[in-house]
Coordinates of C-alpha atoms (C1' of nucleotides) in Angstrom, one line a residue:
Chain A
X1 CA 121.9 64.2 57.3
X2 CA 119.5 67.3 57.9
X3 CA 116.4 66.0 56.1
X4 CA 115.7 69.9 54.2
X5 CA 118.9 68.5 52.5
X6 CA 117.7 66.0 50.6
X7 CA 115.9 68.0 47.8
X8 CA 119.5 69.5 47.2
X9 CA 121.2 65.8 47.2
X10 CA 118.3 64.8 44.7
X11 CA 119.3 67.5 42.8
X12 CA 123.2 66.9 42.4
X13 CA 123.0 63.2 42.0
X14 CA 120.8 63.9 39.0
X15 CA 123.7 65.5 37.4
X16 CA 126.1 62.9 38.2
X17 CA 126.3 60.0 41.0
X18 CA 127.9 61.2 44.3
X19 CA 130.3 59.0 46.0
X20 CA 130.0 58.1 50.1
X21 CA 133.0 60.4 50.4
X22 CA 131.4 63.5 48.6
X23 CA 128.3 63.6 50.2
X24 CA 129.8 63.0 53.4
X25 CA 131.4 66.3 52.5
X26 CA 128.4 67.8 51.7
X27 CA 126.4 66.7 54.6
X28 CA 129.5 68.9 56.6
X29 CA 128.5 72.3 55.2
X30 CA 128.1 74.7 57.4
X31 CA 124.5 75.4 57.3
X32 CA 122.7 78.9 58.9
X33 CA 119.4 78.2 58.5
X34 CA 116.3 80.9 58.6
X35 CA 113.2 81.0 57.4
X36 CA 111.8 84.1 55.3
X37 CA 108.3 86.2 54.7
X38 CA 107.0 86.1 51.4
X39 CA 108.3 89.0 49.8
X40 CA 111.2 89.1 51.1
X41 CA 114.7 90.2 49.4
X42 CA 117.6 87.7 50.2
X43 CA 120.0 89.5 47.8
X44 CA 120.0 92.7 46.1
X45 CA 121.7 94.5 42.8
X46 CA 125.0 95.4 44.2
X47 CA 125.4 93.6 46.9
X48 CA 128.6 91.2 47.4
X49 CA 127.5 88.5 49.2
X50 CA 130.4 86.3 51.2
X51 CA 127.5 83.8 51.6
X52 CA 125.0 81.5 49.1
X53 CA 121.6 80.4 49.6
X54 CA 119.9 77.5 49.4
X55 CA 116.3 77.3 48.7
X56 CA 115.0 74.8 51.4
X57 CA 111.0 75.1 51.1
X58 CA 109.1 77.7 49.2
X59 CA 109.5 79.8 46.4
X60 CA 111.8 82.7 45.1
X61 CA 112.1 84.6 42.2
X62 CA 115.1 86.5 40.3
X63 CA 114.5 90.1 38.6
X64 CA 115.4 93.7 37.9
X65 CA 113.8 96.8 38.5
X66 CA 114.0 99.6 35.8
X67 CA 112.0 102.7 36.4
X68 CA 108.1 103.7 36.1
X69 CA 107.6 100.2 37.8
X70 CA 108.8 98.1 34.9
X71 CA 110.1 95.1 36.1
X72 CA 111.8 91.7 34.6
X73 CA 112.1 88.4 36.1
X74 CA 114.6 86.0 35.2
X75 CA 113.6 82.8 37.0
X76 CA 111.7 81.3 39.3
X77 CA 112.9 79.1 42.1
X78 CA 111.7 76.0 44.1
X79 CA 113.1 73.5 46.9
X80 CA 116.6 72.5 46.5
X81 CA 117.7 75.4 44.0
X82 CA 120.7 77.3 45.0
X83 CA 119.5 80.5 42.6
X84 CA 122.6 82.7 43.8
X85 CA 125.3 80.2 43.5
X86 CA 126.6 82.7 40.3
X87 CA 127.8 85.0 43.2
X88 CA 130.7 82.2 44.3
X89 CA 132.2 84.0 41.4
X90 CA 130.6 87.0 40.3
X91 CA 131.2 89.1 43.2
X92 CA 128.4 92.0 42.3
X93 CA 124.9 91.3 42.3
X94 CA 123.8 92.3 39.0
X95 CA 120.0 91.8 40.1
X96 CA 117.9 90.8 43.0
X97 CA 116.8 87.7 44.5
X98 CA 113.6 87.7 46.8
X99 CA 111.1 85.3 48.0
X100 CA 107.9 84.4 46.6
X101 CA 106.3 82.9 49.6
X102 CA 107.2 82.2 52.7
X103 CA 110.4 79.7 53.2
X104 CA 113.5 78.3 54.6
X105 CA 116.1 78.4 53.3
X106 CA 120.5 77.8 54.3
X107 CA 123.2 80.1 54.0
X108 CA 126.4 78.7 53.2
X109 CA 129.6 80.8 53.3
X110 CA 131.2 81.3 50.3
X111 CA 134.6 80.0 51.7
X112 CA 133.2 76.6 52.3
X113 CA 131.9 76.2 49.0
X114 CA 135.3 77.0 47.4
X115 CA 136.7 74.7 49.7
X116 CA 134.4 72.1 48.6
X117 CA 134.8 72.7 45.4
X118 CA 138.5 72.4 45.1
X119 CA 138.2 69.4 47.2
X120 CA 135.9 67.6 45.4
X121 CA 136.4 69.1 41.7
X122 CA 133.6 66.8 40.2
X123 CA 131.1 69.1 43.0
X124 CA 132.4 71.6 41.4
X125 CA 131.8 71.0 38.1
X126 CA 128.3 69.9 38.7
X127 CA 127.8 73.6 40.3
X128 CA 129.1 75.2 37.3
X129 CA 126.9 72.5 35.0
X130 CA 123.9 74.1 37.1
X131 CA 124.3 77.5 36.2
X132 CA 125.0 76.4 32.6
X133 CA 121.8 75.3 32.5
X134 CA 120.1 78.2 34.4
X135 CA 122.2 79.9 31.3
X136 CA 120.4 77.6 28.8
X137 CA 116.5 78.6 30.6
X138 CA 117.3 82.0 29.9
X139 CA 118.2 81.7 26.3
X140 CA 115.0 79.9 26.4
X141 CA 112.9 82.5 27.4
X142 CA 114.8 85.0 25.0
X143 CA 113.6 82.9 21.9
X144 CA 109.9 83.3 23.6
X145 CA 110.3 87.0 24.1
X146 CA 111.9 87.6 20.6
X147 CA 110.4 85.4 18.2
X148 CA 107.1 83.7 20.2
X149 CA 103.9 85.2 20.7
X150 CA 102.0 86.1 23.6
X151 CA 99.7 83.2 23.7
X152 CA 102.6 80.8 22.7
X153 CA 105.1 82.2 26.0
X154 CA 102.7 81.6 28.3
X155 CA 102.0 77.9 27.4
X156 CA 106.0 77.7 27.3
X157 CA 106.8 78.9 30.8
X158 CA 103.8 76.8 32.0
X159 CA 105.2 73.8 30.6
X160 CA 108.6 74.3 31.7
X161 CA 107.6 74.9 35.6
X162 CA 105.3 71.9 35.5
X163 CA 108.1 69.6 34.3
X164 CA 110.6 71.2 36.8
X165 CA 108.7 70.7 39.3
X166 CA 108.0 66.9 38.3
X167 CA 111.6 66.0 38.4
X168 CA 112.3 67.5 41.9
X169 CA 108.9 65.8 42.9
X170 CA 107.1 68.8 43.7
X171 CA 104.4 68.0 41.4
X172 CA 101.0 65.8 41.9
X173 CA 101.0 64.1 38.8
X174 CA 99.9 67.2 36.5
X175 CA 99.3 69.6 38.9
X176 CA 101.5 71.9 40.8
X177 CA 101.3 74.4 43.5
X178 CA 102.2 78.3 42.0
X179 CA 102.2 80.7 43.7
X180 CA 102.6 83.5 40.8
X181 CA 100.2 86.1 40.3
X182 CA 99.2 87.1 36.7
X183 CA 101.2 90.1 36.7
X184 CA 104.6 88.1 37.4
X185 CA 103.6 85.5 34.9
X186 CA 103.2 88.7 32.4
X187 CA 106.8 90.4 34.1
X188 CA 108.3 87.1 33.7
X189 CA 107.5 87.0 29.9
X190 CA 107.4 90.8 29.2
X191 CA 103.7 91.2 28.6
X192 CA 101.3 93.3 30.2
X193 CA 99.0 91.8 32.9
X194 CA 95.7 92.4 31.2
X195 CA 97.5 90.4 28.1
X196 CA 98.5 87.8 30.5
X197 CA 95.0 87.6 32.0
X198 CA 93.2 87.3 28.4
X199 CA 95.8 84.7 26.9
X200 CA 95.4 82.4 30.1
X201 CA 92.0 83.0 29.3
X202 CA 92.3 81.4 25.9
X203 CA 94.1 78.5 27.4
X204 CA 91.6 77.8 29.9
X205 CA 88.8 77.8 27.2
X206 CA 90.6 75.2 25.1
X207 CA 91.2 73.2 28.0
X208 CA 94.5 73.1 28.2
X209 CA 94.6 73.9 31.7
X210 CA 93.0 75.2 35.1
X211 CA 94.4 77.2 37.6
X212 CA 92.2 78.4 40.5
X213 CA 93.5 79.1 44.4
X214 CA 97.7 78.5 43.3
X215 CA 96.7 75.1 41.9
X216 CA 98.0 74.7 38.2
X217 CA 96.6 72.1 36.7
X218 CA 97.7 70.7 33.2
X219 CA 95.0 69.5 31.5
X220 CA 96.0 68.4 28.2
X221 CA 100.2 68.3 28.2
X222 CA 100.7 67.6 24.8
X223 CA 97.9 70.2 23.5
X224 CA 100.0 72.6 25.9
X225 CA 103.1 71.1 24.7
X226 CA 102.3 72.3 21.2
X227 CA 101.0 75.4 22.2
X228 CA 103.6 76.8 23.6
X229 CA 105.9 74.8 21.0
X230 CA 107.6 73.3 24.0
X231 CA 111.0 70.9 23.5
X232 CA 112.7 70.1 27.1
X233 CA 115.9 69.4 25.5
X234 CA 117.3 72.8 27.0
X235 CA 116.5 72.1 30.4
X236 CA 119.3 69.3 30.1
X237 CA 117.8 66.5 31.9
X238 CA 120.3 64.2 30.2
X239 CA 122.6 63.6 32.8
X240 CA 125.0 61.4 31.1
X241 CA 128.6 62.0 28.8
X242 CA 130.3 63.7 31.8
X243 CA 133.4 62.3 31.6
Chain B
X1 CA 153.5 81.6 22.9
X2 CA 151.2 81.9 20.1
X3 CA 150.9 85.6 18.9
X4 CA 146.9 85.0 18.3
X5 CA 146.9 83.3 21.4
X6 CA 147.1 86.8 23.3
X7 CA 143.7 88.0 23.4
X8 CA 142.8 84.9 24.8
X9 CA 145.4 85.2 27.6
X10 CA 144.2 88.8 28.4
X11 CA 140.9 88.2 28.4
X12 CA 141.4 86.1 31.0
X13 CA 144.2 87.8 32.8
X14 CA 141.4 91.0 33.1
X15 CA 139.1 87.7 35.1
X16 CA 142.6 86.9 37.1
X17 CA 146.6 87.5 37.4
X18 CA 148.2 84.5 35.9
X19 CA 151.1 83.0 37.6
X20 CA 153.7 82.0 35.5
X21 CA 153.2 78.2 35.9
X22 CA 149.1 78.7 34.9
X23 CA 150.6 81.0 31.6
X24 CA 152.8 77.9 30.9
X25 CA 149.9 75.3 31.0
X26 CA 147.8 77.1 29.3
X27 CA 150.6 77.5 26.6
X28 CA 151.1 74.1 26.3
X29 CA 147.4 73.7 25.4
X30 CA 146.9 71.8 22.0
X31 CA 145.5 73.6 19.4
X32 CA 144.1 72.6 16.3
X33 CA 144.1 75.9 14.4
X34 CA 141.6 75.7 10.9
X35 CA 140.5 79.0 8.9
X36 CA 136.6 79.4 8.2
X37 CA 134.6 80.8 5.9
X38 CA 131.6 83.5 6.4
X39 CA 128.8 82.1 7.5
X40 CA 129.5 78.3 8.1
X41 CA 128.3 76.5 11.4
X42 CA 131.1 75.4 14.0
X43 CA 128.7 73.5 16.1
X44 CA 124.9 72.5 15.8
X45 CA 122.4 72.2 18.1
X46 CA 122.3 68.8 19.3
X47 CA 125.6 68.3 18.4
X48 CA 127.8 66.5 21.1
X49 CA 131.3 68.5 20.8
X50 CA 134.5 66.7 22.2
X51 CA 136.5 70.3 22.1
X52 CA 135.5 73.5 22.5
X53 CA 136.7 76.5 20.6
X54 CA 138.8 79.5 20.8
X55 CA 138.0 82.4 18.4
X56 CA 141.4 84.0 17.5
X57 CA 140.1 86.1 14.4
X58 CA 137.0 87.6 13.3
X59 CA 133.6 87.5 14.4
X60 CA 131.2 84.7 15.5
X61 CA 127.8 84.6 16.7
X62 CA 125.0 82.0 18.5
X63 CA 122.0 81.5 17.8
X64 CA 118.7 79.4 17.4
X65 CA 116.1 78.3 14.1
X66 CA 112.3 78.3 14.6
X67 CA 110.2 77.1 11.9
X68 CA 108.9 79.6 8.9
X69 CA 112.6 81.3 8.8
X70 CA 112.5 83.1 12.4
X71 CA 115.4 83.4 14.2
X72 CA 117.0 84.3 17.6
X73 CA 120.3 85.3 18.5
X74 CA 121.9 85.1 21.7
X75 CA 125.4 86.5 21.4
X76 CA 128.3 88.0 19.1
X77 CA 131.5 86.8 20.1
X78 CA 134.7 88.8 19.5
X79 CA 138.3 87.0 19.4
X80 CA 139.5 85.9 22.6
X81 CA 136.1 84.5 23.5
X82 CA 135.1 81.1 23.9
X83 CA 131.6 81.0 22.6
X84 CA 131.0 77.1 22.9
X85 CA 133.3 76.7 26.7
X86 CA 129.6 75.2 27.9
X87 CA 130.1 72.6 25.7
X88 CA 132.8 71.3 28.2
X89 CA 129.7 70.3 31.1
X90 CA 126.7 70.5 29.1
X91 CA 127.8 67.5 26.6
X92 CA 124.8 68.3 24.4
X93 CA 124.4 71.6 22.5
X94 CA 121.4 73.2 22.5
X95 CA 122.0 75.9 20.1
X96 CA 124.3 76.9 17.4
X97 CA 127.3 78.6 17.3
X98 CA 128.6 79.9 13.3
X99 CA 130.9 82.3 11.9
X100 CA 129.5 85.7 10.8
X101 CA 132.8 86.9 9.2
X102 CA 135.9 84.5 7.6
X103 CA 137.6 83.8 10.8
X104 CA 140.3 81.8 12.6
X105 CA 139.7 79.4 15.6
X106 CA 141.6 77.1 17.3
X107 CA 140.0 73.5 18.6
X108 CA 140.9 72.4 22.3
X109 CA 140.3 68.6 23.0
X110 CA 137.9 68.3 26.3
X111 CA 140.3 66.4 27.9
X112 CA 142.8 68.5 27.9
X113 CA 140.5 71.6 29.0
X114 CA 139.1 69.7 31.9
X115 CA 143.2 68.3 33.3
X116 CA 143.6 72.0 32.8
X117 CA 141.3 73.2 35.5
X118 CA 141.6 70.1 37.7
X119 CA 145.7 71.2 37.7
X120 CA 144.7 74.7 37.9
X121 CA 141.8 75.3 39.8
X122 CA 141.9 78.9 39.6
X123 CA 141.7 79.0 35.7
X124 CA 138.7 76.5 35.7
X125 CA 137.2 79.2 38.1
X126 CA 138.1 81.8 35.6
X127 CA 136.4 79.6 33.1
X128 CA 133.4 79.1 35.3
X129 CA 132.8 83.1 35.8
X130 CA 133.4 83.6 32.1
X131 CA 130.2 81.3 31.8
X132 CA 128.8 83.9 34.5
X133 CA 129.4 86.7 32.3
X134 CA 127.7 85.0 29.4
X135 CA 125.1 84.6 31.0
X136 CA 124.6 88.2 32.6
X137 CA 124.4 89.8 29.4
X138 CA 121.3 87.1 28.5
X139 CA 119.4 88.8 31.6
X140 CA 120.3 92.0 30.2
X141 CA 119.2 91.2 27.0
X142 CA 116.2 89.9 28.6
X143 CA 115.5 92.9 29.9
X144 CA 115.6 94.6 27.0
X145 CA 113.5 92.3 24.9
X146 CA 111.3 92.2 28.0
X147 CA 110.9 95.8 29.2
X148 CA 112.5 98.0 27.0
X149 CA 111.1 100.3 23.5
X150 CA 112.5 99.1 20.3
X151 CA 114.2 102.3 20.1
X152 CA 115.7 101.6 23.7
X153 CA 116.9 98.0 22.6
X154 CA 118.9 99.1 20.0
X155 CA 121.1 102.0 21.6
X156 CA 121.5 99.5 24.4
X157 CA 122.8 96.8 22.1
X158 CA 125.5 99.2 20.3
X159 CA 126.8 100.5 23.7
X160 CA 127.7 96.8 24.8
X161 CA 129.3 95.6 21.7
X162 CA 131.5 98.8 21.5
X163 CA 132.2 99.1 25.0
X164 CA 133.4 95.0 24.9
X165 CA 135.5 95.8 21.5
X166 CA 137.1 98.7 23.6
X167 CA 138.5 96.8 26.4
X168 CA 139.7 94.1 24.4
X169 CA 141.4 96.6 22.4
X170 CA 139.4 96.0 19.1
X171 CA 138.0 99.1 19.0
X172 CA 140.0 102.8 17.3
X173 CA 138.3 105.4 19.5
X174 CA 134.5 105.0 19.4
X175 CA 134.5 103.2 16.1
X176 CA 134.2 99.2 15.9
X177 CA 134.0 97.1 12.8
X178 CA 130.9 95.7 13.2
X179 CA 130.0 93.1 10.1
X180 CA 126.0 92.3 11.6
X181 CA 123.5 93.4 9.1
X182 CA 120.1 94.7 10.0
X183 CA 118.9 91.9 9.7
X184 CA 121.0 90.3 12.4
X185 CA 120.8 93.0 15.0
X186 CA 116.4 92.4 14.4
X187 CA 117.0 88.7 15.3
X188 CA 119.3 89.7 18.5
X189 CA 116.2 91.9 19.6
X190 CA 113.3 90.2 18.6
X191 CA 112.7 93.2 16.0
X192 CA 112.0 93.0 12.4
X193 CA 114.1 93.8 10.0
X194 CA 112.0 96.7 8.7
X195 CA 111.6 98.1 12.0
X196 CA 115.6 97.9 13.0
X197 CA 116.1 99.9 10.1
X198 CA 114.1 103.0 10.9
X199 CA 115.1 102.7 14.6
X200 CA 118.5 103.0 13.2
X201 CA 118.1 105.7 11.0
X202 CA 116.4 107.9 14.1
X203 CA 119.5 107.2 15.8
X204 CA 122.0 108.5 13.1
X205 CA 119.4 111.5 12.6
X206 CA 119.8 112.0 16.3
X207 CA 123.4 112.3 15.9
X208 CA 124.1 109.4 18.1
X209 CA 125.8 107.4 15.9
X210 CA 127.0 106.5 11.9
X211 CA 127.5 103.2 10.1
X212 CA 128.9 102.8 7.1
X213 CA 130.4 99.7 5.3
X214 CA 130.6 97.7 8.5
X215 CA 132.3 100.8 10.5
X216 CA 129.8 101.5 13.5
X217 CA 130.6 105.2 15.4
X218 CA 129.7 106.5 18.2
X219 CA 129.6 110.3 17.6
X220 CA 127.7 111.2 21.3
X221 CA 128.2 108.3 23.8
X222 CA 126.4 109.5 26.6
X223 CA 123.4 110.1 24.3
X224 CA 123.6 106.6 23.2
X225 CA 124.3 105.4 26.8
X226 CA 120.7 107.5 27.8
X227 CA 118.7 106.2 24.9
X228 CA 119.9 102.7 25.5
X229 CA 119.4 102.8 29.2
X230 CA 122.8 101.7 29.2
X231 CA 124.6 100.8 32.3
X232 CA 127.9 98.8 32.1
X233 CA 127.5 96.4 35.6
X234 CA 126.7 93.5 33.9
X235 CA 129.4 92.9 31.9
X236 CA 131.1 92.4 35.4
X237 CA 134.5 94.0 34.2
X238 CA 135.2 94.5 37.9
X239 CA 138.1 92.0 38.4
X240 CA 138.4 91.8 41.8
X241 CA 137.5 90.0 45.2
X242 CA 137.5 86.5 43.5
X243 CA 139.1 84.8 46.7
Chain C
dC1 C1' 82.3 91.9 57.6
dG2 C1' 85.4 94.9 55.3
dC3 C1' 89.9 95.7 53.4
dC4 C1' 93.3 94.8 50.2
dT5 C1' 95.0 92.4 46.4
dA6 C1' 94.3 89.9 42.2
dT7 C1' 91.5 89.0 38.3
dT8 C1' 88.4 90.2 34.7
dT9 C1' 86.0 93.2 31.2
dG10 C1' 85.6 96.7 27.7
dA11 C1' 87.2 100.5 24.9
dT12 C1' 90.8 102.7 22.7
dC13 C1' 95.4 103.5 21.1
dT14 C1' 100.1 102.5 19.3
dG15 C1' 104.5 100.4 18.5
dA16 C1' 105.9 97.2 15.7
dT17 C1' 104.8 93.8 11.9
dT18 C1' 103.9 92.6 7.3
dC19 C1' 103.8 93.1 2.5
dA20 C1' 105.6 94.9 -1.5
dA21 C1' 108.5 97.4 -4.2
dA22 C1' 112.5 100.5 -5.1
dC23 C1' 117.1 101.4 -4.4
dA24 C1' 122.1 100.9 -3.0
dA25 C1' 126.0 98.3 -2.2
dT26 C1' 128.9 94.5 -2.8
dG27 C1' 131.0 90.9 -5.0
dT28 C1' 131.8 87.8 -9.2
dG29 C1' 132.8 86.0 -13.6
dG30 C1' 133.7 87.1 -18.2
Chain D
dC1 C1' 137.1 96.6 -15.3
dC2 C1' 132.5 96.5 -16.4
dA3 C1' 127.8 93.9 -16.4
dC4 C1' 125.1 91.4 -13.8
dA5 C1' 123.5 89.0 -9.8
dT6 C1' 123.0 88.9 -5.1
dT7 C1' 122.5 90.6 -0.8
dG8 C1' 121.3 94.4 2.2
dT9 C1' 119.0 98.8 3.0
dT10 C1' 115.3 102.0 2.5
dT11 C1' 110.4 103.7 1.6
dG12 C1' 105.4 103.6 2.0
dA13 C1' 100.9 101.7 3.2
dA14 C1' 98.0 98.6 5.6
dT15 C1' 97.3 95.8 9.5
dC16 C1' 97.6 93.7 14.0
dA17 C1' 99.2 92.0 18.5
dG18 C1' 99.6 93.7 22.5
dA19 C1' 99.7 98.0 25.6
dT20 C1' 97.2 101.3 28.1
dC21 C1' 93.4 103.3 30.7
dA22 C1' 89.6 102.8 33.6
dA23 C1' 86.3 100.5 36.0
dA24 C1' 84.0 96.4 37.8
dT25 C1' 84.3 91.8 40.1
dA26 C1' 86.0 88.4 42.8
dG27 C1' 89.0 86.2 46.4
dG28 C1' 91.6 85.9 50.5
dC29 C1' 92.2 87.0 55.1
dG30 C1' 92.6 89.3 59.6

DNA sequence: CGCCTATTTGATCTGATTCAAACAATGTGG
DNA sequence: CCACATTGTTTGAATCAGATCAAATAGGCG
């Protein structure tokens, strides 16, 4: 099996256990395989895509534009995502995808997924499980930008990319590579980037964290647990009761 | 076939054409019809549901509790929706889902939901991008809470839940029954009570709109549609190219 | 080294919150 | 069917979290 896979295998066998038979079938997708700039746009608003991606190394990022430069982002992606698999059945693109930093990552036509899918329903249901949960971060993130404040978001969405990135095993220990500038962090969270600049500020200074040269480093999780009044239960880590 | 079974079957005949066989399945459905009250909770968060359920009559709505009485609300569900459908791969809920009016719903078993869309792929597809949907209208929300005035938020809110009542066929014209109170539509925007209230009186002194004893009007719909920003792609009402 | 991008700082402004109280509507029991 | 209680809406005043504007540093990189 192409080794880039394996993040991606990780990640469906920690919804449910794959049989020899499903992953053989998996190992068989046709894979077209490129690798990206930073910056780039894999998928726009609009667009019908015939194909998915997935995220093979790197980063990549969801959002909308509106005008005057506002911008929102949805998500942010790492190794082993597949953060367009909505489009399998929601033939418009209601926003963009692009890259954070420079990757690699597999297209795979949207026939052979369906195939797949029909094939092997319980694949299919794991797909759909995935954007549930993608479904779930964004309700998330619309309790933070209703009812949190400023200072509490940012400790939120720190929290939650740490952890993400543990379970996938992109993480050393507390630390994690991020490659977000302040200004997404602030898009990402609908707040300014001078805001976003003074409440990382404040978070530093209690030594909650440190973040110099892309390096985030957690330096008190359960003070930045609190802060950011952080509960993973939404992320669904639970894997089990899938009958 | 059930007569309050219809808006059910054309919601998801506007996802799909139904063959005949897939219409008699999904007749064939058990149902376990009970009549709620105003404001009771049909599933909690945490809460691990063995049926999901169908909203045949009146108004529902999800939602999440924070500490010192705050509040976020993620959606207002019409009948013919399926507000808890995640329920069926993400076994445990992380919100919670309660009635906002007296209302009628019918219980399907898991069981039978999931032999449904492993008989039928294409409904469980349907299924899957009504799960899609959901979760497009959380980005747009997003946005809103994100990006967008107060002012802005508002309009943009009142032009989706008319425009869904429309194609449904709850709507007479431009007027919906709309039983949210100020209060509510605050804790869908991440507004305060106060604050929804004079934004809504600027809108009716505008001319945009009235509301009276639960009976929203739109009395200038593109001037609503500009104030809110309002553009309907993400409610992906476009039916087509699902192979 | 020099350019470009990202972070930081300070000052000012404002959209929205909060608190408190009055008022209107709705529903309920006698 | 009215009196009362409850819930929802409206008003005003004071306050604040976060935005905006503008300019200064600091990093990264060819």
């Amino acid at each position: 099996m192409h080794p880039d896979f394996l993040p991606f295998i990780r990640k469906l066998e920690g919804l449910f256990p794959l049989s020899d038979e499903e992953k053989q079938s998996l190992a068989e997708l046709p894979l077209q395989v490129r690798g990206l700039r930073a910056d780039q746009d894999i998928v726009r608003e609009g667009d019908r895509p015939s194909q998915c991606c997935l995220l093979l190394e790197g980063f990549a990022y969801r959002y909308k534009l509106l005008d005057e430069g506002r911008r929102q982002i949805f998500s942010v992606h790492i190794a082993g995502d597949m953060p367009d698999l909505l489009s399998l059945h929601l033939p418009i693109m209601d926003h963009n995808l692009g890259t954070l930093t420079p990757s690699r990552v597999a297209f795979i036509p949207h026939q052979s997924l369906r195939a797949l899918t029909r094939r092997h329903p319980r694949i299919g249901e794991a797909f759909w499980r995935d954007t549930l949960v993608d479904a779930a971060v964004f309700r998330e993130w619309m309790v933070g930008m209703g009812r949190r404040s400023a200072y509490s978001r940012v400790a939120h969405l720190l929290c939650e990319l740490v952890l993400r990135m543990q379970v996938v095993g992109l993480a050393q220990g507390t630390a994690v590579q991020l490659p977000l500038t302040q200004e997404m962090v602030g898009d990402a969270l609908g707040l300014s980037a001078v805001h976003t600049n003074r409440v990382l500020q404040r978070l530093r200074g209690e030594g909650l964290i440190t973040w110099q040269s892309k390096v985030l480093t957690v330096e008190d999780w359960d003070g930045l647990r609190r802060a950011g009044e952080f509960d993973p239960a939404y992320l669904h880590f639970d894997r089990d009761a899938v009958a």
